[in-house]
Coordinates of C-alpha atoms and ligand atoms in Angstrom, one line a residue:
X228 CA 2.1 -36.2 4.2
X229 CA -1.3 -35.5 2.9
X230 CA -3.3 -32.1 2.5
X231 CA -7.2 -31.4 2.6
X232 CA -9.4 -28.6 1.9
X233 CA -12.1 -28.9 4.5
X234 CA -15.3 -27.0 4.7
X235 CA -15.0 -25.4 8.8
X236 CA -19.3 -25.7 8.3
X237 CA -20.4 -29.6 7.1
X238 CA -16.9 -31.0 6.8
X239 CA -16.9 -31.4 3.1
X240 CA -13.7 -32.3 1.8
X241 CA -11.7 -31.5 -1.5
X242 CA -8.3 -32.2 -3.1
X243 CA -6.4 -29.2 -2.4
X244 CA -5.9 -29.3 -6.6
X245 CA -9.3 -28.0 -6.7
X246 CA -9.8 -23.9 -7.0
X247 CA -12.2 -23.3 -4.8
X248 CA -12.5 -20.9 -1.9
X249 CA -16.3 -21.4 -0.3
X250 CA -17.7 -25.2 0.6
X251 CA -19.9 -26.3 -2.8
X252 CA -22.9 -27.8 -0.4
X253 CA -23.0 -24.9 2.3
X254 CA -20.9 -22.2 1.4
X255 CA -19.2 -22.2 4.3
X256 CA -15.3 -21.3 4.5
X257 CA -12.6 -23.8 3.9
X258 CA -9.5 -24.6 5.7
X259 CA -6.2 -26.3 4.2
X260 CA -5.9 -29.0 7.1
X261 CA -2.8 -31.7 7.2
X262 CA -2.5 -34.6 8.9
X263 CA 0.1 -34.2 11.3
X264 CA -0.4 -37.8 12.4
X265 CA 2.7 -39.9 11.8
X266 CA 4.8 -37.1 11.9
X267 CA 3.3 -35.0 14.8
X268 CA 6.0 -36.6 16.9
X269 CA 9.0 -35.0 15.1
X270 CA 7.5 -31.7 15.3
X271 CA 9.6 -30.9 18.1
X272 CA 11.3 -27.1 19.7
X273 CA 14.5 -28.9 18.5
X274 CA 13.2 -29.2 15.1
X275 CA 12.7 -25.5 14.2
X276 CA 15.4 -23.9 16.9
X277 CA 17.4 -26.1 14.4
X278 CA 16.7 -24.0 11.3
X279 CA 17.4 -20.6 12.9
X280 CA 20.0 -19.0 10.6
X281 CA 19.5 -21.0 8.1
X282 CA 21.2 -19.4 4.7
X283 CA 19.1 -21.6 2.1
X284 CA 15.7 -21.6 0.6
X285 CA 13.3 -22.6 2.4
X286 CA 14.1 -22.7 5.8
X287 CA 15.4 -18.9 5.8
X288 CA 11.8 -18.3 5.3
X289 CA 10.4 -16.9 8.8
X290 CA 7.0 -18.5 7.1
X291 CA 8.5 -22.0 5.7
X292 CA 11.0 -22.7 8.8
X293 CA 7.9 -24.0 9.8
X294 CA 7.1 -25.7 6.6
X295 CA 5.5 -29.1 7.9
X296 CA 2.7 -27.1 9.8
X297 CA 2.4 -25.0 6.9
X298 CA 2.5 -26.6 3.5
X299 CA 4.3 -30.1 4.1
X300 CA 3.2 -30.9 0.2
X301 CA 5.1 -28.1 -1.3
X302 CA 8.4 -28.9 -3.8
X303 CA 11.0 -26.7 -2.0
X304 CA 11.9 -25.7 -5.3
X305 CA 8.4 -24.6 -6.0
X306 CA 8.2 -22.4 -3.0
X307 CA 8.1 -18.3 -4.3
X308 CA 9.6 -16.7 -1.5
X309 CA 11.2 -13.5 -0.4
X310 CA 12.6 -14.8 2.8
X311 CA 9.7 -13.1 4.9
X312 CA 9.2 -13.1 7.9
X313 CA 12.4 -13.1 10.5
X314 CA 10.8 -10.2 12.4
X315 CA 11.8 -8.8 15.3
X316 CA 10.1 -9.0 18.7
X317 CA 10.5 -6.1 20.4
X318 CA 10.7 -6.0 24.7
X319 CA 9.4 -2.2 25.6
X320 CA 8.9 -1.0 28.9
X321 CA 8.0 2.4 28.4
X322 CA 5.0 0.5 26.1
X323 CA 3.9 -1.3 28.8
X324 CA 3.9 1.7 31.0
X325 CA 2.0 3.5 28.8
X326 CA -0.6 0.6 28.3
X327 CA -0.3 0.2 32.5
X328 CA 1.3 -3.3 32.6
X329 CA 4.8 -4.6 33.6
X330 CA 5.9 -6.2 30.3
X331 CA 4.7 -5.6 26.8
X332 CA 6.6 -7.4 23.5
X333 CA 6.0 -6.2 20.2
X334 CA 6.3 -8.3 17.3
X335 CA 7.0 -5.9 14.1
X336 CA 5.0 -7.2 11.0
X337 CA 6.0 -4.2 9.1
X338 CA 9.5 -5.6 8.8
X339 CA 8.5 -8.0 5.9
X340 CA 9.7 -7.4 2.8
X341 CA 6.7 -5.3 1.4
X342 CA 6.4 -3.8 4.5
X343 CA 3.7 -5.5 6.8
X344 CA 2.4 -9.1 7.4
X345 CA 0.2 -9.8 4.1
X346 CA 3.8 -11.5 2.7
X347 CA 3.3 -14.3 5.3
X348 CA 0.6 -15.2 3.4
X349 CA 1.3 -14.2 0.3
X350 CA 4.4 -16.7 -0.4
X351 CA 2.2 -19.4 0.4
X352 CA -1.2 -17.6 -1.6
X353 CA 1.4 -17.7 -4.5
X354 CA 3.2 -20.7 -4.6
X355 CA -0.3 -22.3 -4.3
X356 CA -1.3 -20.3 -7.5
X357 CA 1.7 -21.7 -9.2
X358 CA 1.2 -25.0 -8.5
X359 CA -2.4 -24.5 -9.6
X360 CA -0.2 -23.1 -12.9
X361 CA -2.0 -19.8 -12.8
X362 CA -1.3 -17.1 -14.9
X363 CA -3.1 -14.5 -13.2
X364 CA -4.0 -13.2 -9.6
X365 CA -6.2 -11.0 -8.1
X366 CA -7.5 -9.6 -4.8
X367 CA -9.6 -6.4 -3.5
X368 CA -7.2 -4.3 -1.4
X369 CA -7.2 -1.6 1.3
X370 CA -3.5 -1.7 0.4
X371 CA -0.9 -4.0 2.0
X372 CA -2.8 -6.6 0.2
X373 CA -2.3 -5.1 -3.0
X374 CA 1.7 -4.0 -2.5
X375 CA 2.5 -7.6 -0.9
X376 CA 0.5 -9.6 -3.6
X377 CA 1.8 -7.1 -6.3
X378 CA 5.5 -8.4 -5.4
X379 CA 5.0 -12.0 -5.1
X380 CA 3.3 -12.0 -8.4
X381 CA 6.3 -10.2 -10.2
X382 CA 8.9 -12.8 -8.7
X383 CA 6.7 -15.9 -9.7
X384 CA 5.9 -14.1 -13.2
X385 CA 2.5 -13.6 -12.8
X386 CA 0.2 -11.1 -13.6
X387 CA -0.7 -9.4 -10.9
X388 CA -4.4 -7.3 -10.7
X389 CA -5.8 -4.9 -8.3
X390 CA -8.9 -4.0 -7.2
X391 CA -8.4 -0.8 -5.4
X392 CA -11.3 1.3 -3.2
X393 CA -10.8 4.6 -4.8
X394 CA -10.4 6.6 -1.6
X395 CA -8.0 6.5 0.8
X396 CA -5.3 4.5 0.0
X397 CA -2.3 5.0 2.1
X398 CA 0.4 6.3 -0.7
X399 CA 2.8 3.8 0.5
X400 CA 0.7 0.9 -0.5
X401 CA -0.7 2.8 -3.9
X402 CA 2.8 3.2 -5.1
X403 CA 4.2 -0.4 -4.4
X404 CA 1.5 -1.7 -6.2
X405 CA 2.2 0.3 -9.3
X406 CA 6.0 -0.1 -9.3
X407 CA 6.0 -3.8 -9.1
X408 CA 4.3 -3.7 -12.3
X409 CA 0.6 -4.6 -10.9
X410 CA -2.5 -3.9 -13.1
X411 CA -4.2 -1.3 -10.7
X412 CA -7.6 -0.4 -11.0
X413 CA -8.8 1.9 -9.4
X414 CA -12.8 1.1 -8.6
X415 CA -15.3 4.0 -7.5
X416 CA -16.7 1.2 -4.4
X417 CA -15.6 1.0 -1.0
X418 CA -13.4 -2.3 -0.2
X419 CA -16.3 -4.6 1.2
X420 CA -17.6 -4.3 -2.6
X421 CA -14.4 -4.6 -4.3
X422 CA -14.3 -8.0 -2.4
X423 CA -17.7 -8.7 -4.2
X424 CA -16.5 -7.7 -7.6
X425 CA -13.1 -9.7 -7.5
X426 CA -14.7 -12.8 -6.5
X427 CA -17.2 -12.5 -9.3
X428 CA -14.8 -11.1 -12.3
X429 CA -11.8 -13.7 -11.2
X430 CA -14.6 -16.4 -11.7
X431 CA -15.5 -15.1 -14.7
X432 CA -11.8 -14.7 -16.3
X433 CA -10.6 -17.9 -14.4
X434 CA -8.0 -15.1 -12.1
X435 CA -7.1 -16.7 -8.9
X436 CA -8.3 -14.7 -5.6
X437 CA -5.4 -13.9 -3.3
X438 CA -8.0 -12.5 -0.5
X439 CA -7.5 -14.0 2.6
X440 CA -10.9 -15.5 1.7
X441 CA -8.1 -18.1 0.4
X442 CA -7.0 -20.6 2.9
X443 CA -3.7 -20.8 1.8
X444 CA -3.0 -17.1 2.7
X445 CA -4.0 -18.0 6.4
X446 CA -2.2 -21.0 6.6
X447 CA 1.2 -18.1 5.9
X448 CA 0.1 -16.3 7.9
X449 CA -0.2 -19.1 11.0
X450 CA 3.4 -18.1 11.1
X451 CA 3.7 -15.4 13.2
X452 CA 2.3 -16.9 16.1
X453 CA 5.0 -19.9 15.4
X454 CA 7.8 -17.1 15.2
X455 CA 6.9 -15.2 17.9
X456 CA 6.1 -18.5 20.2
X457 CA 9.5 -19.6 19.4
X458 CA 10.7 -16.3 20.4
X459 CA 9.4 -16.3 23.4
X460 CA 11.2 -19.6 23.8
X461 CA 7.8 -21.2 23.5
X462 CA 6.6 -19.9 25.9
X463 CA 2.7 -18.4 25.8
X464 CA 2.0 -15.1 27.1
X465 CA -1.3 -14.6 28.7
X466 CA -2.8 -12.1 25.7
X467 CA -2.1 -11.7 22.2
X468 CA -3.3 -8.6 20.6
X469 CA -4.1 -7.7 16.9
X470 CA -6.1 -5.3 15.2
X471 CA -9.1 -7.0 13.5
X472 CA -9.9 -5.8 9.3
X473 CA -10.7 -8.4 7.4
X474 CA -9.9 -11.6 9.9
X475 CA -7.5 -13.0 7.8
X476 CA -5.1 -12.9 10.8
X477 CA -7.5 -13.6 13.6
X478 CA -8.6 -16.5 12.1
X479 CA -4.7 -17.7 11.3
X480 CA -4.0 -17.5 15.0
X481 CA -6.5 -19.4 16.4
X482 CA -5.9 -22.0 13.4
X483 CA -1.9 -22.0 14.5
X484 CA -2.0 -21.7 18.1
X485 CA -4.2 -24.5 18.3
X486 CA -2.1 -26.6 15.7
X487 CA 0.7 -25.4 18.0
X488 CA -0.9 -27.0 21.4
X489 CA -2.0 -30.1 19.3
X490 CA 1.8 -31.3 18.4
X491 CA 2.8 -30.2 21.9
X492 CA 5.4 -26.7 20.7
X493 CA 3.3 -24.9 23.6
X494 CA 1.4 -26.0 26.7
X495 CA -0.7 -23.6 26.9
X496 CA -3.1 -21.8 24.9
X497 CA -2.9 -18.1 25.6
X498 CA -5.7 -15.4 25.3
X499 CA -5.9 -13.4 22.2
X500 CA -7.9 -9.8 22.0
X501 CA -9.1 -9.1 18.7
X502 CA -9.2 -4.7 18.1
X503 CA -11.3 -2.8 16.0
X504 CA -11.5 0.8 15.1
X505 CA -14.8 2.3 17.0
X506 CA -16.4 3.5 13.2
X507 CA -15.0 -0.3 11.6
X508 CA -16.5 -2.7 14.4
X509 CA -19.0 -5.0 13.1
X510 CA -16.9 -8.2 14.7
X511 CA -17.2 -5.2 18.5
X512 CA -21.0 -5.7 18.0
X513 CA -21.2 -8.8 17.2
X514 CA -18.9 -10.3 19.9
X515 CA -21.5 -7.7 22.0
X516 CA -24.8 -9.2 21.0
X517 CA -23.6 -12.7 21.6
X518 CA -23.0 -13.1 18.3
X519 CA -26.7 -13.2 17.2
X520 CA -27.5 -11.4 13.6
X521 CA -24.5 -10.3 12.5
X522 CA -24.7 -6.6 10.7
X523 CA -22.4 -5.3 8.8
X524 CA -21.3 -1.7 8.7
X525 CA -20.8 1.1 6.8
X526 CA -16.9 1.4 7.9
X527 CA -15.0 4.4 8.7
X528 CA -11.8 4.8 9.9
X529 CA -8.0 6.7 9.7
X530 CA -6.8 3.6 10.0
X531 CA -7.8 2.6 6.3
X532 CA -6.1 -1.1 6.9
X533 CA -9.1 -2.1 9.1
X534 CA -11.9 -0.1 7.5
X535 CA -13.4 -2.9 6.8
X536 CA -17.2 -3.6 7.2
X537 CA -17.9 -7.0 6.3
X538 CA -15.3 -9.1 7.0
X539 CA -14.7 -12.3 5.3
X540 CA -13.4 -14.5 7.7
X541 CA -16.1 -13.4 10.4
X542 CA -16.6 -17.3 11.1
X543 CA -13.0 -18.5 11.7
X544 CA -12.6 -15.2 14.0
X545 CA -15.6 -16.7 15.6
X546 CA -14.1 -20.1 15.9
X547 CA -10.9 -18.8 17.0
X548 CA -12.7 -16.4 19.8
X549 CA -13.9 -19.9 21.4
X550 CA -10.5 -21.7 20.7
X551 CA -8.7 -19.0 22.9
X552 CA -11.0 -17.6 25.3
X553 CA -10.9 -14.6 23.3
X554 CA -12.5 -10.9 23.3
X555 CA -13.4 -8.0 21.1
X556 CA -12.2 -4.8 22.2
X557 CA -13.0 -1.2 19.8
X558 CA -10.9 2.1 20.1
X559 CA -12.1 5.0 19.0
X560 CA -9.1 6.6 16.2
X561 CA -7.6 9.7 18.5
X562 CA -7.3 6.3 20.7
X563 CA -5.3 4.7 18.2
X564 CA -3.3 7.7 16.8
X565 CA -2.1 8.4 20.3
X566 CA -0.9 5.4 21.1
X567 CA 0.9 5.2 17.0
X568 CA 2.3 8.2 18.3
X569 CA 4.1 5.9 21.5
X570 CA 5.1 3.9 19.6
X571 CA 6.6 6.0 16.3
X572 CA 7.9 7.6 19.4
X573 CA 10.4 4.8 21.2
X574 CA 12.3 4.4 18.0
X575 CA 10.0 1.4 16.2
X576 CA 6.9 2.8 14.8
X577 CA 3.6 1.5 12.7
X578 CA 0.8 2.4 10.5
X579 CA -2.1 3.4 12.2
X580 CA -3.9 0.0 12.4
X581 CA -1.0 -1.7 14.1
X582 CA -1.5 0.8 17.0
X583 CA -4.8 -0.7 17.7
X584 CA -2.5 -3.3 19.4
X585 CA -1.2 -0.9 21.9
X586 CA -4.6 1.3 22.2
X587 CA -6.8 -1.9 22.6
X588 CA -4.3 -3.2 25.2
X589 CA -4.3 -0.5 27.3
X590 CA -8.0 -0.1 27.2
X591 CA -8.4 -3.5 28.4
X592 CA -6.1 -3.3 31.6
X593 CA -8.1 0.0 31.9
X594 CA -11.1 -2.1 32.2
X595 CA -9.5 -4.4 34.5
X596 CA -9.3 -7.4 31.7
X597 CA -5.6 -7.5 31.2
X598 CA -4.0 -7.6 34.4
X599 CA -0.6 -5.6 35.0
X600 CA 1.3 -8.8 35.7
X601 CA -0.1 -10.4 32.2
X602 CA 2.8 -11.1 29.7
X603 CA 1.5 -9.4 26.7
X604 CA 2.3 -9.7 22.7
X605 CA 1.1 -7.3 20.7
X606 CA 1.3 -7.4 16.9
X607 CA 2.6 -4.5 14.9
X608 CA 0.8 -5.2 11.5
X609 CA 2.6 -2.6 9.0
X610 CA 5.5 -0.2 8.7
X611 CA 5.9 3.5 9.6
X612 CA 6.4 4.6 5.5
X613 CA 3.5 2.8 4.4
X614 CA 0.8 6.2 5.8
X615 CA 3.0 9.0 6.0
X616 CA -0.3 11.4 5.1
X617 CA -1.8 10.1 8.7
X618 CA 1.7 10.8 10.5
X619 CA 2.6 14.1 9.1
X620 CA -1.1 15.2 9.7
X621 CA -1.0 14.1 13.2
X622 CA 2.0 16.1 13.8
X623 CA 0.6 18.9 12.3
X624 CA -2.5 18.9 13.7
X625 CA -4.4 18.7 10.7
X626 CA -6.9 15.5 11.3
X627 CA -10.3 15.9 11.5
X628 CA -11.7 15.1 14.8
X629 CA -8.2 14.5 16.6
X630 CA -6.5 16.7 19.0
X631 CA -2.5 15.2 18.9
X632 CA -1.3 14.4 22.8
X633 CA 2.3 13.7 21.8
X634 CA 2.7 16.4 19.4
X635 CA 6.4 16.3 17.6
X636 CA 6.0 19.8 16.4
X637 CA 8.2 21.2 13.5
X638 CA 9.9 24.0 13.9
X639 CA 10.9 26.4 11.7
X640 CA 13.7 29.3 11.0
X641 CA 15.2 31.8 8.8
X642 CA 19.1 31.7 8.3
X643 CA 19.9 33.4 11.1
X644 CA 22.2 31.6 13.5
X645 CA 20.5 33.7 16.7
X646 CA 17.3 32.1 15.7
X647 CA 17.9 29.2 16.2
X648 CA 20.0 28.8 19.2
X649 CA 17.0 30.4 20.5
X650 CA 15.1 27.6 19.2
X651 CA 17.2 25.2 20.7
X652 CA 17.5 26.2 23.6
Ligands
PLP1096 C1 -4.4 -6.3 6.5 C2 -4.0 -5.5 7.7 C3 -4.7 -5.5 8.9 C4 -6.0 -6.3 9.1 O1 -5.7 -7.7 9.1 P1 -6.9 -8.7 8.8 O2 -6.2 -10.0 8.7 O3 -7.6 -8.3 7.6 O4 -7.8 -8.6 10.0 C5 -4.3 -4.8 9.9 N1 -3.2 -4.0 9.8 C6 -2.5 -3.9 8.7 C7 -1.3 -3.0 8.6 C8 -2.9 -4.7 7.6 O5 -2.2 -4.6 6.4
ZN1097 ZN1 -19.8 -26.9 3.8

């Protein structure tokens, strides 16, 4: 079974051998496509139900279970894996009732290894680079990037680099890139320009670019729409919602959902509702103005995993919009740390950009878009420990510009056992 690096612009083709990340004639963005022809067939429900629990490499991957419509090329034995995926879908009601609908799942991306969804992509990122027999890989990283890429590299014995904006890194993310033995640098630019600068030095020093301006990240990362399709018993929901940084993700779904319909896994192609933070929203605008001139924009946000202004994959989003009927909804951060707060709150939490999942939703059926009998998925893109800064200072009531509507306040008390019965009482 054969795989083809295809420009998405002019269809140019190249041998998947080849490093290249933009289209040589256009500069367009490239896909890794497979022809599921002879095979499509086999691709069944049976097929992958099969390979639940499986205890060897690969198929106890939640990202190469699904192998064929991933990388069919790959030697198993070349795969660099840390079993990721396997996450958990969640069923909350008193979600849904907060977001005003009858049934909400969450699917928990924060339960991969590193700690959010970036490892999806990052086992396949990296056992491309190996094949490619690199020594070195780099990306530009608000964080999870950084932390995921920083462990994959380690495992495959690779030298891992790390182009970090110099503010606002969640701590979380800072200190797994350090301890698994990254090369961090910390660069005095914000991330859309640490993009810039790792395409340009990685050229330079022949480093391979682990953004998810690579194609083999997406095609990872097509995986949690297979995972949480399957758990849904392949059944669609009506909406899938995801916060919207860099596109990496967008752009994976509408790649796998679609790849999904094509070998017949689903019947249906369900809606998906791209979120953006109010002060990171150039995809908002752009969905807005028809998606004529595209401006991107200075971006600012507590939610440091979207504060992204110039997204890479802005076309695939694009692309994927059409292929699912899709919308672009914003939320403004209180918005977001509110609804973190719901959801930190049930037992389960999230970083703050996985929240736009839950604020975006419920700003939508508050619109009158998602209706309160719509089945809705919503992802959780990274764990509770990765921000602890934005939690604590929720809880605390020490963010700028947000007034916390589910305060957990701490208390305190002296040693004095009258105290705090009081308290508790
Ligand atoms: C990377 C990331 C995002 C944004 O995903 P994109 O694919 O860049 O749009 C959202 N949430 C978290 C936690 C992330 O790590
Ligand atoms: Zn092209």
């Amino acid at each position: 079974m054969s795989s083809i690096l295809q420009c998405m612009e002019c269809a140019q083709q190249y041998p998947i051998q080849r490093v290249i990340y933009t289209c040589e004639s256009c500069g367009g963005l490239l896909d890794v496509n497979h022809d599921f022809g002879a095979i499509g067939k086999t691709l069944t429900r049976d097929l992958f139900d099969g390979r639940l629990g499986a205890f060897e490499s690969p198929y106890n991957s939640g990202v190469w279970r699904y192998k064929e419509l991933v990388l069919p090329g790959v030697d198993d034995r070349a795969v660099v894996s840390r079993m990721e995926g396997n996450t958990n879908l969640y069923e909350l009601p008193r979600i849904a009732a907060y977001a005003g609908i009858d049934t909400i799942f969450l699917k928990h991306e924060g339960e991969n290894p590193t700690g959010s969804f970036k490892d999806r992509g990052m086992t396949t990122g990296v056992t491309q680079a190996k094949a490619l027999g690199m020594a070195r890989v780099a990306c530009a990283s608000t964080g999870n990037t950084s932390a995921s890429m920083a462990s994959y590299a380690a495992r495959a014995g690779m030298q891992g680099i790390i182009f970090l904006q110099n503010q606002q890194i969640a701590l979380g993310k800072l200190a797994q890139g350090i301890a698994f033995g990254a090369t961090c640098l910390q660069i005095n630019a914000d991330f859309d320009r640490n993009m810039e600068l790792v395409q340009e030095v990685s050229e330079r020093l022949g480093i391979y670019v682990l953004n998810s301006v690579n194609p083999f990240r997406l095609e990872g990362q097509k995986s949690i729409m297979f995972e949480a399709l399957q758990q849904l018993r392949w059944r669609a929901p009506d909406w899938i919602v995801a916060p919207g940084g860099n596109l990496g993700n967008s752009s994976a779904f509408g790649k796998g959902l679609r790849e999904m319909f094509e070998v017949g896994l689903i019947d249906r192609m369900p809606r998906l509702a791209i979120v953006q933070a109010e002060g990171a929203n150039p995809l908002y605008r752009h969905f807005r103005a028809g998606f004529k001139d595209f401006k991107p924009v200075k971006a600012e946000t507590i939610a440091t995993a979207i504060k992204i202004g110039n997204p890479v994959n802005l076309q695939k989003a694009i692309r994927t919009l059409e292929w699912t009927s899709g919308l672009v909804e914003e939320v403004s951060d209180q918005q977001i740390m509110d609804a973190k707060a719901m959801i930190d709150g049930v037992g389960i939490g999230c970083e703050p950009a996985s929240a736009c999942s839950v604020a975006g939703a419920k700003k939508l059926v508050e619109r009158g878009i998602i209706k309160r009998g719509d089945t809705v998925l919503g992802l959780l893109t990274g764990h509770v420990l990765k921000d602890p800064e934005a939690t604590i200072g929720y809880h605390a009531d020490q963010l700028d510009g947000i007034s916390p509507k589910y305060r957990n306040r701490m208390l305190q008390a002296d040693d004095d056992i009258d105290e705090i019965v009081r308290l508790l009482q």
